[in-house]
Amino acid sequence: MDKPKERIGLEVEALADELFAVSDFLLENPEIAYEEFKACDHLSHVLERNGFQVEKGVGNVETSFLARPADCPPSRPTVALLAEYDALPKIGHGCGHNLIAAASLGAAVALGRVMGDAAGALALVGTPAEEGGGGKVRLAEAGVFKEMDAAMMFHPGSINIPGKGMLGRIKFKIEFFGRTAHASGSPDKGINALDALILAYGGINAYRQHLRPDGRIHGIITHGGDAPNIIPDYAAGLFYVRAASRTYRDDLLERVKNCCQGAALATGAEFNVDVQHPVLDPMKRNPALEAAALGNMNALGIVVDNDDGRRGSSDMGNLSHYLPAIHPYLAIVAPEIPGHSVEFRDATTSTRGRRTLLAAAKMLAMTAWDFLSSPELREKVRRDFKLSE
Ligand SMILES: [Zn+2]
Ligand SMILES: [Zn+2]
């Protein structure tokens, strides 16, 4: 390993207790999307203590922040390290975002101490509301990443991999409107909105057989009527479509609308499909930047796994269309433990969780260092970004 990377490793080790404390604070104070006030305050405080200047509420999102080393004014190229810190309802940090925040913070502080006369600058961006809120979409739309050249974070998981695909996603509400009537006395006068929704659901289910491997449609019925003796005049459900390309994702929504249309025709009910924001884009991969992360994973002795083909969605997908971005995973649990679970949450304070946190901080800082110190890598990253969809 070259000298600066060795020093990054030592700096991260020196920060270990502080990073564990940050992760534990977030774990013990879980806050859901756009309510991460304590997290935002705590992270800002730790950053200021470590010589960073912090601006809170960037991009008109109250619980976001943008931090830079006080002695490192904005310049190009800039690497953005991203900190997620939102929790899930009920199970708290079941997605391990406490580790994401602590690792990116550790990477930023360590890199800030080492980078000296490397070209460019570094920023740590606090990106709230990954879980359903699309915080990164709002920040990107507000121009927070406009003067930045690459974005990176790590996500805890059950495999070690420098990158894998993420699906684009549209969340939408389906509503059917019918007419109430006595279910026994005057059924001929009613229009059953629940039947319409169930027919639409059946149509969607039948269509599922014909999806491409990357296509997903899943949903629930949230309202199915008010009493058995009243023909329901209103029924509603929440659904997702997902796909590996924006075109196919949008195509699936049209197919679902056709199912609703068929059900409306069959029952006489009317329907409405209401797309909820944010719409998530699939991850635009950057092979050159992923290769740099892979090199650093190897250097750190992390055994890299094969892609398990399991796909979710993230607002990181949207961000990856604004600037080159990577979203590597490092394991904190065995493959049989799912994300968004109590076991996953508890693993963030395990010995393995702690070790992974430090490895992630090192890997991110080393990859950011590669980007800032190598014009060749920056050129390759730029080329990959232009080439891929
Ligand atoms: Zn999650
Ligand atoms: Zn997550």
PDB file of C-alpha atoms in Angstrom, residues 184-360:
ATOM      1  CA  SER A 184     -79.075  -7.558   0.004  1.00  0.00           C
ATOM      2  CA  GLY A 185     -82.034  -5.206  -0.547  1.00  0.00           C
ATOM      3  CA  SER A 186     -80.835  -3.396  -3.655  1.00  0.00           C
ATOM      4  CA  PRO A 187     -77.604  -4.899  -4.988  1.00  0.00           C
ATOM      5  CA  ASP A 188     -78.660  -4.052  -8.549  1.00  0.00           C
ATOM      6  CA  LYS A 189     -78.291  -0.364  -7.713  1.00  0.00           C
ATOM      7  CA  GLY A 190     -74.691  -0.612  -6.500  1.00  0.00           C
ATOM      8  CA  ILE A 191     -71.276  -0.557  -8.160  1.00  0.00           C
ATOM      9  CA  ASN A 192     -68.727  -2.568  -6.204  1.00  0.00           C
ATOM     10  CA  ALA A 193     -65.365  -0.769  -5.996  1.00  0.00           C
ATOM     11  CA  LEU A 194     -63.794  -3.673  -4.066  1.00  0.00           C
ATOM     12  CA  ASP A 195     -64.672  -6.135  -6.832  1.00  0.00           C
ATOM     13  CA  ALA A 196     -63.085  -3.777  -9.320  1.00  0.00           C
ATOM     14  CA  LEU A 197     -59.869  -3.610  -7.292  1.00  0.00           C
ATOM     15  CA  ILE A 198     -59.786  -7.391  -6.881  1.00  0.00           C
ATOM     16  CA  LEU A 199     -60.247  -7.844 -10.635  1.00  0.00           C
ATOM     17  CA  ALA A 200     -57.404  -5.405 -11.259  1.00  0.00           C
ATOM     18  CA  TYR A 201     -55.266  -7.281  -8.721  1.00  0.00           C
ATOM     19  CA  GLY A 202     -56.084 -10.550 -10.504  1.00  0.00           C
ATOM     20  CA  GLY A 203     -55.078  -9.026 -13.834  1.00  0.00           C
ATOM     21  CA  ILE A 204     -51.776  -7.800 -12.374  1.00  0.00           C
ATOM     22  CA  ASN A 205     -51.158 -11.265 -10.923  1.00  0.00           C
ATOM     23  CA  ALA A 206     -51.769 -12.912 -14.290  1.00  0.00           C
ATOM     24  CA  TYR A 207     -49.413 -10.473 -15.955  1.00  0.00           C
ATOM     25  CA  ARG A 208     -46.672 -11.315 -13.447  1.00  0.00           C
ATOM     26  CA  GLN A 209     -45.979 -14.578 -15.284  1.00  0.00           C
ATOM     27  CA  HIS A 210     -44.828 -12.554 -18.268  1.00  0.00           C
ATOM     28  CA  LEU A 211     -42.433 -10.190 -16.531  1.00  0.00           C
ATOM     29  CA  ARG A 212     -38.791 -10.020 -17.521  1.00  0.00           C
ATOM     30  CA  PRO A 213     -36.481 -11.333 -14.773  1.00  0.00           C
ATOM     31  CA  ASP A 214     -35.791  -7.793 -13.530  1.00  0.00           C
ATOM     32  CA  GLY A 215     -39.468  -6.792 -13.413  1.00  0.00           C
ATOM     33  CA  ARG A 216     -41.317  -6.674 -10.094  1.00  0.00           C
ATOM     34  CA  ILE A 217     -44.902  -5.737  -9.222  1.00  0.00           C
ATOM     35  CA  HIS A 218     -46.117  -5.969  -5.657  1.00  0.00           C
ATOM     36  CA  GLY A 219     -48.851  -4.366  -3.637  1.00  0.00           C
ATOM     37  CA  ILE A 220     -51.414  -4.433  -0.871  1.00  0.00           C
ATOM     38  CA  ILE A 221     -55.069  -3.532  -0.504  1.00  0.00           C
ATOM     39  CA  THR A 222     -55.412  -0.718   2.021  1.00  0.00           C
ATOM     40  CA  HIS A 223     -59.158  -0.120   1.903  1.00  0.00           C
ATOM     41  CA  GLY A 224     -61.797  -2.663   0.961  1.00  0.00           C
ATOM     42  CA  GLY A 225     -65.086  -1.221   2.211  1.00  0.00           C
ATOM     43  CA  ASP A 226     -66.776  -0.236   5.451  1.00  0.00           C
ATOM     44  CA  ALA A 227     -69.392  -2.908   6.263  1.00  0.00           C
ATOM     45  CA  PRO A 228     -70.450  -6.220   4.689  1.00  0.00           C
ATOM     46  CA  ASN A 229     -74.011  -5.016   4.100  1.00  0.00           C
ATOM     47  CA  ILE A 230     -72.915  -1.946   2.169  1.00  0.00           C
ATOM     48  CA  ILE A 231     -71.630  -2.375  -1.370  1.00  0.00           C
ATOM     49  CA  PRO A 232     -68.235  -0.618  -1.199  1.00  0.00           C
ATOM     50  CA  ASP A 233     -68.125   2.627  -3.152  1.00  0.00           C
ATOM     51  CA  TYR A 234     -64.408   3.004  -2.466  1.00  0.00           C
ATOM     52  CA  ALA A 235     -61.438   0.640  -2.545  1.00  0.00           C
ATOM     53  CA  ALA A 236     -57.744   1.431  -2.603  1.00  0.00           C
ATOM     54  CA  GLY A 237     -54.342  -0.205  -2.665  1.00  0.00           C
ATOM     55  CA  LEU A 238     -50.651   0.709  -2.669  1.00  0.00           C
ATOM     56  CA  PHE A 239     -48.386  -0.825  -5.272  1.00  0.00           C
ATOM     57  CA  TYR A 240     -44.800  -0.767  -6.553  1.00  0.00           C
ATOM     58  CA  VAL A 241     -43.441  -1.537 -10.003  1.00  0.00           C
ATOM     59  CA  ARG A 242     -39.682  -2.024 -10.318  1.00  0.00           C
ATOM     60  CA  ALA A 243     -37.294  -2.692 -13.197  1.00  0.00           C
ATOM     61  CA  ALA A 244     -33.650  -2.398 -14.151  1.00  0.00           C
ATOM     62  CA  SER A 245     -34.324   0.292 -16.767  1.00  0.00           C
ATOM     63  CA  ARG A 246     -36.423   3.421 -16.655  1.00  0.00           C
ATOM     64  CA  THR A 247     -38.193   2.419 -19.883  1.00  0.00           C
ATOM     65  CA  TYR A 248     -39.291  -0.985 -18.615  1.00  0.00           C
ATOM     66  CA  ARG A 249     -40.245   0.480 -15.223  1.00  0.00           C
ATOM     67  CA  ASP A 250     -42.529   2.996 -16.932  1.00  0.00           C
ATOM     68  CA  ASP A 251     -43.871   0.290 -19.255  1.00  0.00           C
ATOM     69  CA  LEU A 252     -44.932  -1.816 -16.247  1.00  0.00           C
ATOM     70  CA  LEU A 253     -46.937   1.068 -14.840  1.00  0.00           C
ATOM     71  CA  GLU A 254     -48.810   1.323 -18.138  1.00  0.00           C
ATOM     72  CA  ARG A 255     -49.574  -2.426 -17.971  1.00  0.00           C
ATOM     73  CA  VAL A 256     -50.982  -2.000 -14.481  1.00  0.00           C
ATOM     74  CA  LYS A 257     -53.151   0.880 -15.676  1.00  0.00           C
ATOM     75  CA  ASN A 258     -54.497  -1.405 -18.422  1.00  0.00           C
ATOM     76  CA  CYS A 259     -55.458  -3.976 -15.778  1.00  0.00           C
ATOM     77  CA  CYS A 260     -57.351  -1.223 -13.945  1.00  0.00           C
ATOM     78  CA  GLN A 261     -59.050  -0.158 -17.144  1.00  0.00           C
ATOM     79  CA  GLY A 262     -60.229  -3.706 -17.788  1.00  0.00           C
ATOM     80  CA  ALA A 263     -61.587  -3.978 -14.253  1.00  0.00           C
ATOM     81  CA  ALA A 264     -63.338  -0.628 -14.588  1.00  0.00           C
ATOM     82  CA  LEU A 265     -65.016  -1.725 -17.800  1.00  0.00           C
ATOM     83  CA  ALA A 266     -66.119  -5.012 -16.233  1.00  0.00           C
ATOM     84  CA  THR A 267     -67.648  -3.440 -13.126  1.00  0.00           C
ATOM     85  CA  GLY A 268     -68.683   0.079 -14.121  1.00  0.00           C
ATOM     86  CA  ALA A 269     -66.432   1.547 -11.442  1.00  0.00           C
ATOM     87  CA  GLU A 270     -64.069   4.433 -12.111  1.00  0.00           C
ATOM     88  CA  PHE A 271     -60.428   4.461 -11.186  1.00  0.00           C
ATOM     89  CA  ASN A 272     -57.500   6.693 -10.470  1.00  0.00           C
ATOM     90  CA  VAL A 273     -53.786   5.855 -10.394  1.00  0.00           C
ATOM     91  CA  ASP A 274     -51.789   8.318  -8.321  1.00  0.00           C
ATOM     92  CA  VAL A 275     -47.978   8.156  -8.648  1.00  0.00           C
ATOM     93  CA  GLN A 276     -46.228   9.078  -5.407  1.00  0.00           C
ATOM     94  CA  HIS A 277     -42.917  10.854  -5.295  1.00  0.00           C
ATOM     95  CA  PRO A 278     -40.093  10.259  -5.522  1.00  0.00           C
ATOM     96  CA  VAL A 279     -39.887   7.981  -8.545  1.00  0.00           C
ATOM     97  CA  LEU A 280     -36.619   6.062  -8.151  1.00  0.00           C
ATOM     98  CA  ASP A 281     -34.172   5.475 -10.992  1.00  0.00           C
ATOM     99  CA  PRO A 282     -32.093   2.326 -11.448  1.00  0.00           C
ATOM    100  CA  MET A 283     -28.437   2.572 -10.446  1.00  0.00           C
ATOM    101  CA  LYS A 284     -26.179   3.795 -13.229  1.00  0.00           C
ATOM    102  CA  ARG A 285     -23.024   1.824 -12.546  1.00  0.00           C
ATOM    103  CA  ASN A 286     -19.562   3.259 -12.993  1.00  0.00           C
ATOM    104  CA  PRO A 287     -17.142   0.392 -13.754  1.00  0.00           C
ATOM    105  CA  ALA A 288     -13.977   2.515 -13.355  1.00  0.00           C
ATOM    106  CA  LEU A 289     -14.931   3.789  -9.904  1.00  0.00           C
ATOM    107  CA  GLU A 290     -16.146   0.338  -8.843  1.00  0.00           C
ATOM    108  CA  ALA A 291     -12.792  -1.085  -9.976  1.00  0.00           C
ATOM    109  CA  ALA A 292     -11.006   1.416  -7.744  1.00  0.00           C
ATOM    110  CA  ALA A 293     -13.191   0.360  -4.800  1.00  0.00           C
ATOM    111  CA  LEU A 294     -12.494  -3.292  -5.610  1.00  0.00           C
ATOM    112  CA  GLY A 295      -8.735  -2.631  -5.606  1.00  0.00           C
ATOM    113  CA  ASN A 296      -9.025  -1.143  -2.140  1.00  0.00           C
ATOM    114  CA  MET A 297     -11.203  -3.980  -0.873  1.00  0.00           C
ATOM    115  CA  ASN A 298      -8.483  -6.378  -2.040  1.00  0.00           C
ATOM    116  CA  ALA A 299      -5.780  -4.263  -0.406  1.00  0.00           C
ATOM    117  CA  LEU A 300      -7.713  -4.395   2.878  1.00  0.00           C
ATOM    118  CA  GLY A 301      -7.985  -8.180   2.691  1.00  0.00           C
ATOM    119  CA  ILE A 302     -11.772  -8.171   2.193  1.00  0.00           C
ATOM    120  CA  VAL A 303     -12.899 -11.360   0.442  1.00  0.00           C
ATOM    121  CA  VAL A 304     -15.143 -10.281  -2.442  1.00  0.00           C
ATOM    122  CA  ASP A 305     -18.307 -12.298  -3.142  1.00  0.00           C
ATOM    123  CA  ASN A 306     -20.250 -12.995  -6.327  1.00  0.00           C
ATOM    124  CA  ASP A 307     -23.344 -10.924  -7.030  1.00  0.00           C
ATOM    125  CA  ASP A 308     -26.278 -12.651  -5.336  1.00  0.00           C
ATOM    126  CA  GLY A 309     -28.727 -11.158  -7.841  1.00  0.00           C
ATOM    127  CA  ARG A 310     -30.892  -9.715  -5.053  1.00  0.00           C
ATOM    128  CA  ARG A 311     -32.083  -6.255  -5.987  1.00  0.00           C
ATOM    129  CA  GLY A 312     -33.649  -3.386  -4.116  1.00  0.00           C
ATOM    130  CA  SER A 313     -34.050   0.277  -4.945  1.00  0.00           C
ATOM    131  CA  SER A 314     -32.503   3.431  -3.532  1.00  0.00           C
ATOM    132  CA  ASP A 315     -32.465   7.163  -4.136  1.00  0.00           C
ATOM    133  CA  MET A 316     -28.761   6.558  -4.835  1.00  0.00           C
ATOM    134  CA  GLY A 317     -30.028   5.337  -8.221  1.00  0.00           C
ATOM    135  CA  ASN A 318     -31.319   8.825  -9.024  1.00  0.00           C
ATOM    136  CA  LEU A 319     -28.103  10.430  -7.833  1.00  0.00           C
ATOM    137  CA  SER A 320     -26.045   8.104 -10.054  1.00  0.00           C
ATOM    138  CA  HIS A 321     -27.626   9.803 -13.098  1.00  0.00           C
ATOM    139  CA  TYR A 322     -26.417  13.218 -11.898  1.00  0.00           C
ATOM    140  CA  LEU A 323     -22.773  12.297 -11.255  1.00  0.00           C
ATOM    141  CA  PRO A 324     -20.572   9.163 -11.169  1.00  0.00           C
ATOM    142  CA  ALA A 325     -21.476   7.179  -8.065  1.00  0.00           C
ATOM    143  CA  ILE A 326     -20.759   3.892  -6.314  1.00  0.00           C
ATOM    144  CA  HIS A 327     -22.757   2.027  -3.675  1.00  0.00           C
ATOM    145  CA  PRO A 328     -20.617  -0.932  -2.517  1.00  0.00           C
ATOM    146  CA  TYR A 329     -21.850  -3.431   0.056  1.00  0.00           C
ATOM    147  CA  LEU A 330     -19.849  -4.916   2.932  1.00  0.00           C
ATOM    148  CA  ALA A 331     -21.169  -7.836   4.952  1.00  0.00           C
ATOM    149  CA  ILE A 332     -22.163  -7.612   8.603  1.00  0.00           C
ATOM    150  CA  VAL A 333     -24.385 -10.734   8.641  1.00  0.00           C
ATOM    151  CA  ALA A 334     -24.569 -14.202   7.077  1.00  0.00           C
ATOM    152  CA  PRO A 335     -26.549 -14.473   3.802  1.00  0.00           C
ATOM    153  CA  GLU A 336     -29.575 -16.041   5.526  1.00  0.00           C
ATOM    154  CA  ILE A 337     -30.226 -12.887   7.582  1.00  0.00           C
ATOM    155  CA  PRO A 338     -32.432 -10.446   5.638  1.00  0.00           C
ATOM    156  CA  GLY A 339     -32.107  -6.665   5.709  1.00  0.00           C
ATOM    157  CA  HIS A 340     -34.819  -4.647   7.504  1.00  0.00           C
ATOM    158  CA  SER A 341     -34.809  -7.093  10.406  1.00  0.00           C
ATOM    159  CA  VAL A 342     -34.071  -6.975  14.120  1.00  0.00           C
ATOM    160  CA  GLU A 343     -31.142  -9.369  13.610  1.00  0.00           C
ATOM    161  CA  PHE A 344     -29.648  -7.040  11.024  1.00  0.00           C
ATOM    162  CA  ARG A 345     -30.061  -4.066  13.356  1.00  0.00           C
ATOM    163  CA  ASP A 346     -28.392  -5.910  16.222  1.00  0.00           C
ATOM    164  CA  ALA A 347     -25.489  -6.898  13.971  1.00  0.00           C
ATOM    165  CA  THR A 348     -24.498  -3.226  13.657  1.00  0.00           C
ATOM    166  CA  THR A 349     -22.986  -3.389  17.165  1.00  0.00           C
ATOM    167  CA  SER A 350     -21.510  -6.887  16.840  1.00  0.00           C
ATOM    168  CA  THR A 351     -17.762  -7.443  16.554  1.00  0.00           C
ATOM    169  CA  ARG A 352     -18.266  -8.060  12.846  1.00  0.00           C
ATOM    170  CA  GLY A 353     -20.387  -4.924  12.503  1.00  0.00           C
ATOM    171  CA  ARG A 354     -17.674  -2.834  14.189  1.00  0.00           C
ATOM    172  CA  ARG A 355     -14.919  -4.364  12.052  1.00  0.00           C
ATOM    173  CA  THR A 356     -16.945  -3.711   8.897  1.00  0.00           C
ATOM    174  CA  LEU A 357     -17.543  -0.093   9.907  1.00  0.00           C
ATOM    175  CA  LEU A 358     -13.796   0.552  10.083  1.00  0.00           C
ATOM    176  CA  ALA A 359     -13.130  -1.372   6.856  1.00  0.00           C
ATOM    177  CA  ALA A 360     -15.833   0.669   5.105  1.00  0.00           C
TER     178      ALA A 360
END
